[in-house]
Amino acid sequence: MTIVFVLISIAVLILLITWLKFNPFIAFLISSILAGFLLGIPADQIAGSIQKGIGGLLGDLVIVIVMGAMLGKLVAESGAAQRISDTLMSIFGVKNVTWAMMVTGLVVGIPLFYNVGFVLLIPLVFTVSYRFKLPAVYVGIPLLAALSVTHGFLPPHPSPAALVAQFGANMGLTLAYGILIAIPTIIVAGPLFAKLLKNIDAKPLDIFQAKAKPEEDLPSVFNSFFSALFPVFFLIGTTILTLNMSEESTLYPYIQFVGDPGMVMLISLLLATYTLGMRMNFKIPKLMDLYVVATKDVAMILLIIGGAGALKQVLMDSGVSLEIADALQGWDVHPLVLAWVITALIRVAVGSATVAGLTTAGIIAPIVSTAGVDPNLLVLSIGAGSLMFSHFNDAGFWLYKEYFNVSIKDTIKSWSVMETIVAVVGLMGVMILDVFI
């Protein structure tokens, strides 16, 4: 019956979000309370379990996610993202426009949250489409595939960062493995798949053409790439150092300190505040106002993550997580595949990639230590599953449809299929890495 009670709690979560249109944070709280009562946690301990779950998970993530949002906002407002995309277009040329869009989405998507990246870069897609008379969907899908993959696979984006914290994975290794899987996944779902989409009729509105900044107002090419990608190189670099340095070294604790993901993001933001802010004639009050706006953009994401932490803690405190782990171990399915399947099913039912990934984490977390699975790969497996078949219950589906002004049929043929390709190819990449790691 314990498994049935867990399924009832998750079903309630799904129905609250999809049918009754509840805010996911509220839905998580209600589901957590229901799970607590059904699974036999004493009534006077349920609230404490929920608070512990929210605080424990957010304590690891607030700095990473908030600093990441601030950095992304600065990259956008300073013109660095425009400079990056213009540079890549000049390198690849019109003939290879889909590859230019793919690399733009990958580079800009690492520091930017998905919705911010979408709104920022879609006008660029439409401008290229108008200027060179190319189909808008053909130009846009490679960029959106890259944004989607970075959102689902790579820290410091909210879901993978939260999964790293939940599974005790190494954020630097997860990022490095994620990039190895992300590149072939984006190639297949982006430029290669886009070749099949040239006949889709899209009529994006003129108002979505990019309002480019004047050339003289943009940061330099080096400054733009350096500031946007600094956290990636810094995080991977400190990870490599700690893996190859003796713990007895006097430098080891300092490398550990600056290599902490929160410290990496803080250092990166302070650097960019100077390189993309003060050096580009932004006043400190203006920069701080930008950071306030960026924090508002991710406030609900933080609450959703906290809600997922509450459900996870209730499952753990009730002891049912261990029972689920024991039951799953009896299944003749690889843990990475199992995690992907559970996440994909919840994603299709709920629509939110973040909710799907974090809900699965609460179910499958106990097998990390008992099944001998690499936690870094588990993060990526769940990340891939969380992108499975976006459809009517996903805000991204409608964002794409309305901006590109395409029919629902063509939205499914392009957007939904692209997301499915990302999920499937991503799992294949995880399984291949699992052979060698």
mmCIF file of N, CA, C and O in Angstrom, residues 244-336:
data_model
loop_
_atom_site.group_PDB
_atom_site.id
_atom_site.type_symbol
_atom_site.label_atom_id
_atom_site.label_comp_id
_atom_site.label_asym_id
_atom_site.label_seq_id
_atom_site.Cartn_x
_atom_site.Cartn_y
_atom_site.Cartn_z
ATOM 1 N N ASN A 244 42.870 16.535 -8.962
ATOM 2 C CA ASN A 244 44.268 16.204 -9.185
ATOM 3 C C ASN A 244 45.205 16.758 -8.117
ATOM 4 O O ASN A 244 46.418 16.698 -8.266
ATOM 5 N N MET A 245 44.632 17.289 -7.053
ATOM 6 C CA MET A 245 45.445 17.892 -6.002
ATOM 7 C C MET A 245 45.315 17.081 -4.722
ATOM 8 O O MET A 245 44.231 16.592 -4.386
ATOM 9 N N SER A 246 46.415 16.920 -4.021
ATOM 10 C CA SER A 246 46.386 16.201 -2.752
ATOM 11 C C SER A 246 45.603 16.992 -1.705
ATOM 12 O O SER A 246 45.715 18.224 -1.634
ATOM 13 N N GLU A 247 44.816 16.290 -0.923
ATOM 14 C CA GLU A 247 44.048 16.949 0.126
ATOM 15 C C GLU A 247 44.941 17.526 1.217
ATOM 16 O O GLU A 247 44.499 18.341 2.028
ATOM 17 N N GLU A 248 46.190 17.104 1.228
ATOM 18 C CA GLU A 248 47.147 17.611 2.222
ATOM 19 C C GLU A 248 47.744 18.950 1.801
ATOM 20 O O GLU A 248 48.396 19.630 2.596
ATOM 21 N N SER A 249 47.560 19.322 0.551
ATOM 22 C CA SER A 249 48.122 20.574 0.051
ATOM 23 C C SER A 249 47.514 21.766 0.786
ATOM 24 O O SER A 249 46.324 21.784 1.116
ATOM 25 N N THR A 250 48.348 22.776 1.024
ATOM 26 C CA THR A 250 47.860 23.972 1.719
ATOM 27 C C THR A 250 46.853 24.750 0.868
ATOM 28 O O THR A 250 46.032 25.504 1.396
ATOM 29 N N LEU A 251 46.923 24.564 -0.452
ATOM 30 C CA LEU A 251 45.995 25.271 -1.346
ATOM 31 C C LEU A 251 44.647 24.574 -1.467
ATOM 32 O O LEU A 251 43.674 25.186 -1.920
ATOM 33 N N TYR A 252 44.599 23.298 -1.069
ATOM 34 C CA TYR A 252 43.390 22.506 -1.306
ATOM 35 C C TYR A 252 42.133 23.140 -0.711
ATOM 36 O O TYR A 252 41.114 23.282 -1.411
ATOM 37 N N PRO A 253 42.131 23.570 0.569
ATOM 38 C CA PRO A 253 40.897 24.150 1.123
ATOM 39 C C PRO A 253 40.477 25.442 0.428
ATOM 40 O O PRO A 253 39.280 25.728 0.312
ATOM 41 N N TYR A 254 41.455 26.206 -0.076
ATOM 42 C CA TYR A 254 41.120 27.447 -0.772
ATOM 43 C C TYR A 254 40.512 27.169 -2.153
ATOM 44 O O TYR A 254 39.582 27.860 -2.587
ATOM 45 N N ILE A 255 41.059 26.145 -2.833
ATOM 46 C CA ILE A 255 40.482 25.740 -4.123
ATOM 47 C C ILE A 255 39.069 25.214 -3.911
ATOM 48 O O ILE A 255 38.151 25.493 -4.697
ATOM 49 N N GLN A 256 38.877 24.444 -2.823
ATOM 50 C CA GLN A 256 37.543 23.939 -2.495
ATOM 51 C C GLN A 256 36.577 25.094 -2.260
ATOM 52 O O GLN A 256 35.413 25.053 -2.697
ATOM 53 N N PHE A 257 37.062 26.135 -1.584
ATOM 54 C CA PHE A 257 36.205 27.280 -1.272
ATOM 55 C C PHE A 257 35.779 28.018 -2.541
ATOM 56 O O PHE A 257 34.586 28.226 -2.779
ATOM 57 N N VAL A 258 36.767 28.413 -3.364
ATOM 58 C CA VAL A 258 36.417 29.183 -4.563
ATOM 59 C C VAL A 258 35.729 28.304 -5.602
ATOM 60 O O VAL A 258 35.047 28.799 -6.505
ATOM 61 N N GLY A 259 35.899 26.978 -5.502
ATOM 62 C CA GLY A 259 35.264 26.062 -6.444
ATOM 63 C C GLY A 259 33.854 25.679 -6.062
ATOM 64 O O GLY A 259 33.164 25.006 -6.840
ATOM 65 N N ASP A 260 33.407 26.093 -4.872
ATOM 66 C CA ASP A 260 32.008 25.858 -4.506
ATOM 67 C C ASP A 260 31.116 26.579 -5.517
ATOM 68 O O ASP A 260 31.370 27.745 -5.865
ATOM 69 N N PRO A 261 30.068 25.908 -6.036
ATOM 70 C CA PRO A 261 29.242 26.524 -7.091
ATOM 71 C C PRO A 261 28.708 27.905 -6.718
ATOM 72 O O PRO A 261 28.666 28.806 -7.570
ATOM 73 N N GLY A 262 28.319 28.088 -5.456
ATOM 74 C CA GLY A 262 27.834 29.396 -5.046
ATOM 75 C C GLY A 262 28.913 30.460 -5.139
ATOM 76 O O GLY A 262 28.666 31.586 -5.603
ATOM 77 N N MET A 263 30.138 30.109 -4.714
ATOM 78 C CA MET A 263 31.242 31.055 -4.794
ATOM 79 C C MET A 263 31.628 31.329 -6.251
ATOM 80 O O MET A 263 31.983 32.457 -6.614
ATOM 81 N N VAL A 264 31.574 30.282 -7.086
ATOM 82 C CA VAL A 264 31.868 30.462 -8.518
ATOM 83 C C VAL A 264 30.923 31.489 -9.118
ATOM 84 O O VAL A 264 31.333 32.408 -9.841
ATOM 85 N N MET A 265 29.628 31.355 -8.814
ATOM 86 C CA MET A 265 28.655 32.271 -9.398
ATOM 87 C C MET A 265 28.803 33.679 -8.829
ATOM 88 O O MET A 265 28.639 34.670 -9.552
ATOM 89 N N LEU A 266 29.128 33.787 -7.547
ATOM 90 C CA LEU A 266 29.321 35.112 -6.954
ATOM 91 C C LEU A 266 30.535 35.804 -7.568
ATOM 92 O O LEU A 266 30.469 36.982 -7.952
ATOM 93 N N ILE A 267 31.645 35.071 -7.681
ATOM 94 C CA ILE A 267 32.856 35.646 -8.286
ATOM 95 C C ILE A 267 32.591 36.042 -9.735
ATOM 96 O O ILE A 267 33.003 37.113 -10.195
ATOM 97 N N SER A 268 31.883 35.184 -10.461
ATOM 98 C CA SER A 268 31.573 35.459 -11.870
ATOM 99 C C SER A 268 30.701 36.699 -12.008
ATOM 100 O O SER A 268 30.899 37.523 -12.910
ATOM 101 N N LEU A 269 29.727 36.844 -11.114
ATOM 102 C CA LEU A 269 28.846 38.013 -11.173
ATOM 103 C C LEU A 269 29.617 39.292 -10.851
ATOM 104 O O LEU A 269 29.438 40.317 -11.518
ATOM 105 N N LEU A 270 30.481 39.243 -9.839
ATOM 106 C CA LEU A 270 31.268 40.427 -9.491
ATOM 107 C C LEU A 270 32.188 40.825 -10.644
ATOM 108 O O LEU A 270 32.344 42.019 -10.943
ATOM 109 N N LEU A 271 32.787 39.815 -11.291
ATOM 110 C CA LEU A 271 33.633 40.101 -12.447
ATOM 111 C C LEU A 271 32.837 40.756 -13.565
ATOM 112 O O LEU A 271 33.241 41.780 -14.137
ATOM 113 N N ALA A 272 31.670 40.171 -13.882
ATOM 114 C CA ALA A 272 30.842 40.711 -14.964
ATOM 115 C C ALA A 272 30.267 42.080 -14.609
ATOM 116 O O ALA A 272 30.043 42.912 -15.496
ATOM 117 N N THR A 273 30.038 42.320 -13.326
ATOM 118 C CA THR A 273 29.547 43.636 -12.900
ATOM 119 C C THR A 273 30.538 44.717 -13.318
ATOM 120 O O THR A 273 30.140 45.830 -13.700
ATOM 121 N N TYR A 274 31.821 44.368 -13.272
ATOM 122 C CA TYR A 274 32.842 45.316 -13.727
ATOM 123 C C TYR A 274 32.997 45.290 -15.245
ATOM 124 O O TYR A 274 32.913 46.326 -15.904
ATOM 125 N N THR A 275 33.192 44.081 -15.838
ATOM 126 C CA THR A 275 33.530 43.996 -17.257
ATOM 127 C C THR A 275 32.368 44.382 -18.177
ATOM 128 O O THR A 275 32.558 45.058 -19.190
ATOM 129 N N LEU A 276 31.149 43.945 -17.821
ATOM 130 C CA LEU A 276 29.984 44.249 -18.656
ATOM 131 C C LEU A 276 29.149 45.402 -18.102
ATOM 132 O O LEU A 276 28.288 45.923 -18.807
ATOM 133 N N GLY A 277 29.410 45.771 -16.857
ATOM 134 C CA GLY A 277 28.638 46.836 -16.238
ATOM 135 C C GLY A 277 29.389 48.141 -16.153
ATOM 136 O O GLY A 277 29.215 49.036 -16.979
ATOM 137 N N MET A 278 30.274 48.264 -15.188
ATOM 138 C CA MET A 278 30.957 49.533 -14.950
ATOM 139 C C MET A 278 31.813 49.959 -16.139
ATOM 140 O O MET A 278 31.855 51.142 -16.488
ATOM 141 N N ARG A 279 32.496 49.006 -16.777
ATOM 142 C CA ARG A 279 33.325 49.358 -17.947
ATOM 143 C C ARG A 279 32.483 49.789 -19.138
ATOM 144 O O ARG A 279 32.978 50.472 -20.035
ATOM 145 N N MET A 280 31.204 49.376 -19.159
ATOM 146 C CA MET A 280 30.299 49.772 -20.241
ATOM 147 C C MET A 280 29.418 50.955 -19.814
ATOM 148 O O MET A 280 28.353 51.190 -20.388
ATOM 149 N N ASN A 281 29.897 51.679 -18.792
ATOM 150 C CA ASN A 281 29.264 52.922 -18.347
ATOM 151 C C ASN A 281 27.909 52.730 -17.656
ATOM 152 O O ASN A 281 27.084 53.651 -17.636
ATOM 153 N N PHE A 282 27.659 51.540 -17.143
ATOM 154 C CA PHE A 282 26.491 51.346 -16.287
ATOM 155 C C PHE A 282 26.815 51.887 -14.896
ATOM 156 O O PHE A 282 27.877 51.607 -14.340
ATOM 157 N N LYS A 283 25.888 52.619 -14.313
ATOM 158 C CA LYS A 283 26.052 53.086 -12.942
ATOM 159 C C LYS A 283 25.639 51.962 -11.980
ATOM 160 O O LYS A 283 24.787 51.128 -12.302
ATOM 161 N N ILE A 284 26.260 51.963 -10.804
ATOM 162 C CA ILE A 284 25.973 50.929 -9.814
ATOM 163 C C ILE A 284 24.473 50.841 -9.481
ATOM 164 O O ILE A 284 23.907 49.733 -9.447
ATOM 165 N N PRO A 285 23.774 51.949 -9.252
ATOM 166 C CA PRO A 285 22.323 51.838 -8.971
ATOM 167 C C PRO A 285 21.560 51.166 -10.112
ATOM 168 O O PRO A 285 20.638 50.381 -9.865
ATOM 169 N N LYS A 286 21.922 51.463 -11.366
ATOM 170 C CA LYS A 286 21.264 50.838 -12.515
ATOM 171 C C LYS A 286 21.509 49.335 -12.518
ATOM 172 O O LYS A 286 20.598 48.533 -12.764
ATOM 173 N N LEU A 287 22.746 48.927 -12.235
ATOM 174 C CA LEU A 287 23.081 47.503 -12.194
ATOM 175 C C LEU A 287 22.294 46.797 -11.089
ATOM 176 O O LEU A 287 21.777 45.691 -11.298
ATOM 177 N N MET A 288 22.205 47.433 -9.933
ATOM 178 C CA MET A 288 21.467 46.817 -8.828
ATOM 179 C C MET A 288 19.983 46.685 -9.156
ATOM 180 O O MET A 288 19.328 45.713 -8.766
ATOM 181 N N ASP A 289 19.438 47.658 -9.891
ATOM 182 C CA ASP A 289 18.038 47.562 -10.322
ATOM 183 C C ASP A 289 17.847 46.376 -11.270
ATOM 184 O O ASP A 289 16.831 45.670 -11.204
ATOM 185 N N LEU A 290 18.813 46.165 -12.159
ATOM 186 C CA LEU A 290 18.755 45.016 -13.063
ATOM 187 C C LEU A 290 18.759 43.713 -12.275
ATOM 188 O O LEU A 290 18.029 42.764 -12.603
ATOM 189 N N TYR A 291 19.551 43.668 -11.236
ATOM 190 C CA TYR A 291 19.652 42.444 -10.439
ATOM 191 C C TYR A 291 18.362 42.179 -9.663
ATOM 192 O O TYR A 291 17.974 41.027 -9.462
ATOM 193 N N VAL A 292 17.698 43.248 -9.246
ATOM 194 C CA VAL A 292 16.402 43.081 -8.574
ATOM 195 C C VAL A 292 15.381 42.470 -9.536
ATOM 196 O O VAL A 292 14.635 41.546 -9.184
ATOM 197 N N VAL A 293 15.343 42.984 -10.756
ATOM 198 C CA VAL A 293 14.420 42.451 -11.766
ATOM 199 C C VAL A 293 14.727 40.980 -12.048
ATOM 200 O O VAL A 293 13.823 40.154 -12.162
ATOM 201 N N ALA A 294 16.017 40.663 -12.145
ATOM 202 C CA ALA A 294 16.424 39.276 -12.416
ATOM 203 C C ALA A 294 15.973 38.352 -11.293
ATOM 204 O O ALA A 294 15.542 37.217 -11.544
ATOM 205 N N THR A 295 16.062 38.820 -10.051
ATOM 206 C CA THR A 295 15.650 38.000 -8.910
ATOM 207 C C THR A 295 14.150 37.731 -8.950
ATOM 208 O O THR A 295 13.694 36.625 -8.644
ATOM 209 N N LYS A 296 13.378 38.738 -9.346
ATOM 210 C CA LYS A 296 11.934 38.542 -9.472
ATOM 211 C C LYS A 296 11.622 37.472 -10.523
ATOM 212 O O LYS A 296 10.659 36.699 -10.374
ATOM 213 N N ASP A 297 12.436 37.416 -11.565
ATOM 214 C CA ASP A 297 12.202 36.451 -12.643
ATOM 215 C C ASP A 297 12.312 35.004 -12.164
ATOM 216 O O ASP A 297 11.676 34.106 -12.719
ATOM 217 N N VAL A 298 13.145 34.761 -11.145
ATOM 218 C CA VAL A 298 13.376 33.377 -10.704
ATOM 219 C C VAL A 298 12.740 33.069 -9.354
ATOM 220 O O VAL A 298 12.901 31.960 -8.843
ATOM 221 N N ALA A 299 11.997 34.016 -8.796
ATOM 222 C CA ALA A 299 11.411 33.799 -7.471
ATOM 223 C C ALA A 299 10.496 32.582 -7.460
ATOM 224 O O ALA A 299 10.568 31.736 -6.551
ATOM 225 N N MET A 300 9.623 32.456 -8.462
ATOM 226 C CA MET A 300 8.700 31.326 -8.480
ATOM 227 C C MET A 300 9.431 30.018 -8.743
ATOM 228 O O MET A 300 9.044 28.963 -8.209
ATOM 229 N N ILE A 301 10.491 30.071 -9.539
ATOM 230 C CA ILE A 301 11.283 28.860 -9.768
ATOM 231 C C ILE A 301 11.862 28.362 -8.443
ATOM 232 O O ILE A 301 11.840 27.159 -8.150
ATOM 233 N N LEU A 302 12.358 29.280 -7.630
ATOM 234 C CA LEU A 302 12.907 28.895 -6.330
ATOM 235 C C LEU A 302 11.838 28.263 -5.442
ATOM 236 O O LEU A 302 12.085 27.268 -4.747
ATOM 237 N N LEU A 303 10.634 28.807 -5.480
ATOM 238 C CA LEU A 303 9.556 28.256 -4.665
ATOM 239 C C LEU A 303 9.173 26.854 -5.130
ATOM 240 O O LEU A 303 8.912 25.961 -4.312
ATOM 241 N N ILE A 304 9.134 26.651 -6.442
ATOM 242 C CA ILE A 304 8.798 25.327 -6.981
ATOM 243 C C ILE A 304 9.848 24.307 -6.540
ATOM 244 O O ILE A 304 9.529 23.179 -6.133
ATOM 245 N N ILE A 305 11.113 24.713 -6.622
ATOM 246 C CA ILE A 305 12.194 23.820 -6.183
ATOM 247 C C ILE A 305 12.050 23.511 -4.688
ATOM 248 O O ILE A 305 12.214 22.371 -4.249
ATOM 249 N N GLY A 306 11.716 24.537 -3.904
ATOM 250 C CA GLY A 306 11.500 24.314 -2.483
ATOM 251 C C GLY A 306 10.352 23.358 -2.219
ATOM 252 O O GLY A 306 10.436 22.480 -1.346
ATOM 253 N N GLY A 307 9.276 23.477 -2.994
ATOM 254 C CA GLY A 307 8.148 22.566 -2.861
ATOM 255 C C GLY A 307 8.535 21.139 -3.172
ATOM 256 O O GLY A 307 8.101 20.192 -2.494
ATOM 257 N N ALA A 308 9.350 20.966 -4.194
ATOM 258 C CA ALA A 308 9.828 19.624 -4.530
ATOM 259 C C ALA A 308 10.689 19.060 -3.408
ATOM 260 O O ALA A 308 10.636 17.857 -3.112
ATOM 261 N N GLY A 309 11.479 19.917 -2.772
ATOM 262 C CA GLY A 309 12.280 19.477 -1.636
ATOM 263 C C GLY A 309 11.412 19.020 -0.476
ATOM 264 O O GLY A 309 11.749 18.069 0.238
ATOM 265 N N ALA A 310 10.259 19.673 -0.292
ATOM 266 C CA ALA A 310 9.332 19.280 0.773
ATOM 267 C C ALA A 310 8.793 17.875 0.523
ATOM 268 O O ALA A 310 8.752 17.038 1.437
ATOM 269 N N LEU A 311 8.368 17.595 -0.715
ATOM 270 C CA LEU A 311 7.843 16.267 -1.036
ATOM 271 C C LEU A 311 8.915 15.203 -0.859
ATOM 272 O O LEU A 311 8.661 14.121 -0.312
ATOM 273 N N LYS A 312 10.123 15.521 -1.302
ATOM 274 C CA LYS A 312 11.216 14.568 -1.152
ATOM 275 C C LYS A 312 11.461 14.246 0.324
ATOM 276 O O LYS A 312 11.639 13.087 0.707
ATOM 277 N N GLN A 313 11.457 15.280 1.170
ATOM 278 C CA GLN A 313 11.740 15.072 2.587
ATOM 279 C C GLN A 313 10.651 14.242 3.259
ATOM 280 O O GLN A 313 10.942 13.386 4.117
ATOM 281 N N VAL A 314 9.409 14.471 2.876
ATOM 282 C CA VAL A 314 8.307 13.681 3.432
ATOM 283 C C VAL A 314 8.476 12.210 3.059
ATOM 284 O O VAL A 314 8.300 11.310 3.902
ATOM 285 N N LEU A 315 8.831 11.954 1.801
ATOM 286 C CA LEU A 315 9.035 10.568 1.368
ATOM 287 C C LEU A 315 10.194 9.924 2.134
ATOM 288 O O LEU A 315 10.141 8.740 2.483
ATOM 289 N N MET A 316 11.238 10.714 2.378
ATOM 290 C CA MET A 316 12.382 10.162 3.104
ATOM 291 C C MET A 316 12.056 9.929 4.578
ATOM 292 O O MET A 316 12.379 8.895 5.152
ATOM 293 N N ASP A 317 11.384 10.895 5.220
ATOM 294 C CA ASP A 317 11.080 10.777 6.640
ATOM 295 C C ASP A 317 10.100 9.646 6.928
ATOM 296 O O ASP A 317 10.101 9.066 8.013
ATOM 297 N N SER A 318 9.249 9.350 5.951
ATOM 298 C CA SER A 318 8.281 8.273 6.146
ATOM 299 C C SER A 318 8.912 6.892 5.993
ATOM 300 O O SER A 318 8.321 5.887 6.383
ATOM 301 N N GLY A 319 10.115 6.871 5.402
ATOM 302 C CA GLY A 319 10.775 5.596 5.149
ATOM 303 C C GLY A 319 10.367 4.944 3.851
ATOM 304 O O GLY A 319 10.929 3.921 3.450
ATOM 305 N N VAL A 320 9.392 5.549 3.159
ATOM 306 C CA VAL A 320 8.891 4.920 1.940
ATOM 307 C C VAL A 320 9.909 5.010 0.802
ATOM 308 O O VAL A 320 9.904 4.183 -0.110
ATOM 309 N N SER A 321 10.798 6.008 0.864
ATOM 310 C CA SER A 321 11.808 6.116 -0.188
ATOM 311 C C SER A 321 12.664 4.856 -0.244
ATOM 312 O O SER A 321 13.031 4.384 -1.322
ATOM 313 N N LEU A 322 12.997 4.325 0.926
ATOM 314 C CA LEU A 322 13.804 3.101 0.960
ATOM 315 C C LEU A 322 13.013 1.917 0.415
ATOM 316 O O LEU A 322 13.558 1.043 -0.258
ATOM 317 N N GLU A 323 11.710 1.882 0.706
ATOM 318 C CA GLU A 323 10.871 0.808 0.174
ATOM 319 C C GLU A 323 10.792 0.901 -1.347
ATOM 320 O O GLU A 323 10.843 -0.117 -2.044
ATOM 321 N N ILE A 324 10.660 2.118 -1.847
ATOM 322 C CA ILE A 324 10.613 2.309 -3.302
ATOM 323 C C ILE A 324 11.932 1.873 -3.921
ATOM 324 O O ILE A 324 11.963 1.199 -4.952
ATOM 325 N N ALA A 325 13.026 2.244 -3.275
ATOM 326 C CA ALA A 325 14.339 1.861 -3.798
ATOM 327 C C ALA A 325 14.479 0.343 -3.847
ATOM 328 O O ALA A 325 14.981 -0.213 -4.832
ATOM 329 N N ASP A 326 14.024 -0.320 -2.794
ATOM 330 C CA ASP A 326 14.091 -1.782 -2.784
ATOM 331 C C ASP A 326 13.241 -2.382 -3.900
ATOM 332 O O ASP A 326 13.643 -3.340 -4.567
ATOM 333 N N ALA A 327 12.054 -1.789 -4.114
ATOM 334 C CA ALA A 327 11.174 -2.300 -5.165
ATOM 335 C C ALA A 327 11.774 -2.067 -6.550
ATOM 336 O O ALA A 327 11.734 -2.937 -7.417
ATOM 337 N N LEU A 328 12.360 -0.881 -6.730
ATOM 338 C CA LEU A 328 12.938 -0.565 -8.048
ATOM 339 C C LEU A 328 14.140 -1.438 -8.350
ATOM 340 O O LEU A 328 14.405 -1.769 -9.512
ATOM 341 N N GLN A 329 14.872 -1.822 -7.305
ATOM 342 C CA GLN A 329 16.039 -2.668 -7.531
ATOM 343 C C GLN A 329 15.638 -4.037 -8.068
ATOM 344 O O GLN A 329 16.429 -4.706 -8.714
ATOM 345 N N GLY A 330 14.400 -4.420 -7.802
ATOM 346 C CA GLY A 330 13.928 -5.703 -8.317
ATOM 347 C C GLY A 330 13.563 -5.649 -9.790
ATOM 348 O O GLY A 330 13.372 -6.691 -10.425
ATOM 349 N N TRP A 331 13.429 -4.448 -10.336
ATOM 350 C CA TRP A 331 13.099 -4.300 -11.752
ATOM 351 C C TRP A 331 14.343 -4.553 -12.587
ATOM 352 O O TRP A 331 15.433 -4.089 -12.271
ATOM 353 N N ASP A 332 14.153 -5.249 -13.676
ATOM 354 C CA ASP A 332 15.279 -5.534 -14.567
ATOM 355 C C ASP A 332 15.456 -4.386 -15.568
ATOM 356 O O ASP A 332 15.380 -4.578 -16.774
ATOM 357 N N VAL A 333 15.639 -3.191 -15.029
ATOM 358 C CA VAL A 333 15.801 -1.991 -15.848
ATOM 359 C C VAL A 333 16.984 -1.209 -15.293
ATOM 360 O O VAL A 333 17.125 -1.060 -14.072
ATOM 361 N N HIS A 334 17.835 -0.717 -16.171
ATOM 362 C CA HIS A 334 18.977 0.081 -15.723
ATOM 363 C C HIS A 334 18.472 1.314 -14.979
ATOM 364 O O HIS A 334 17.526 1.974 -15.430
ATOM 365 N N PRO A 335 19.062 1.648 -13.824
ATOM 366 C CA PRO A 335 18.577 2.795 -13.039
ATOM 367 C C PRO A 335 18.519 4.102 -13.834
ATOM 368 O O PRO A 335 17.609 4.907 -13.633
ATOM 369 N N LEU A 336 19.476 4.315 -14.734
ATOM 370 C CA LEU A 336 19.467 5.541 -15.526
ATOM 371 C C LEU A 336 18.286 5.577 -16.487
ATOM 372 O O LEU A 336 17.667 6.628 -16.705
#
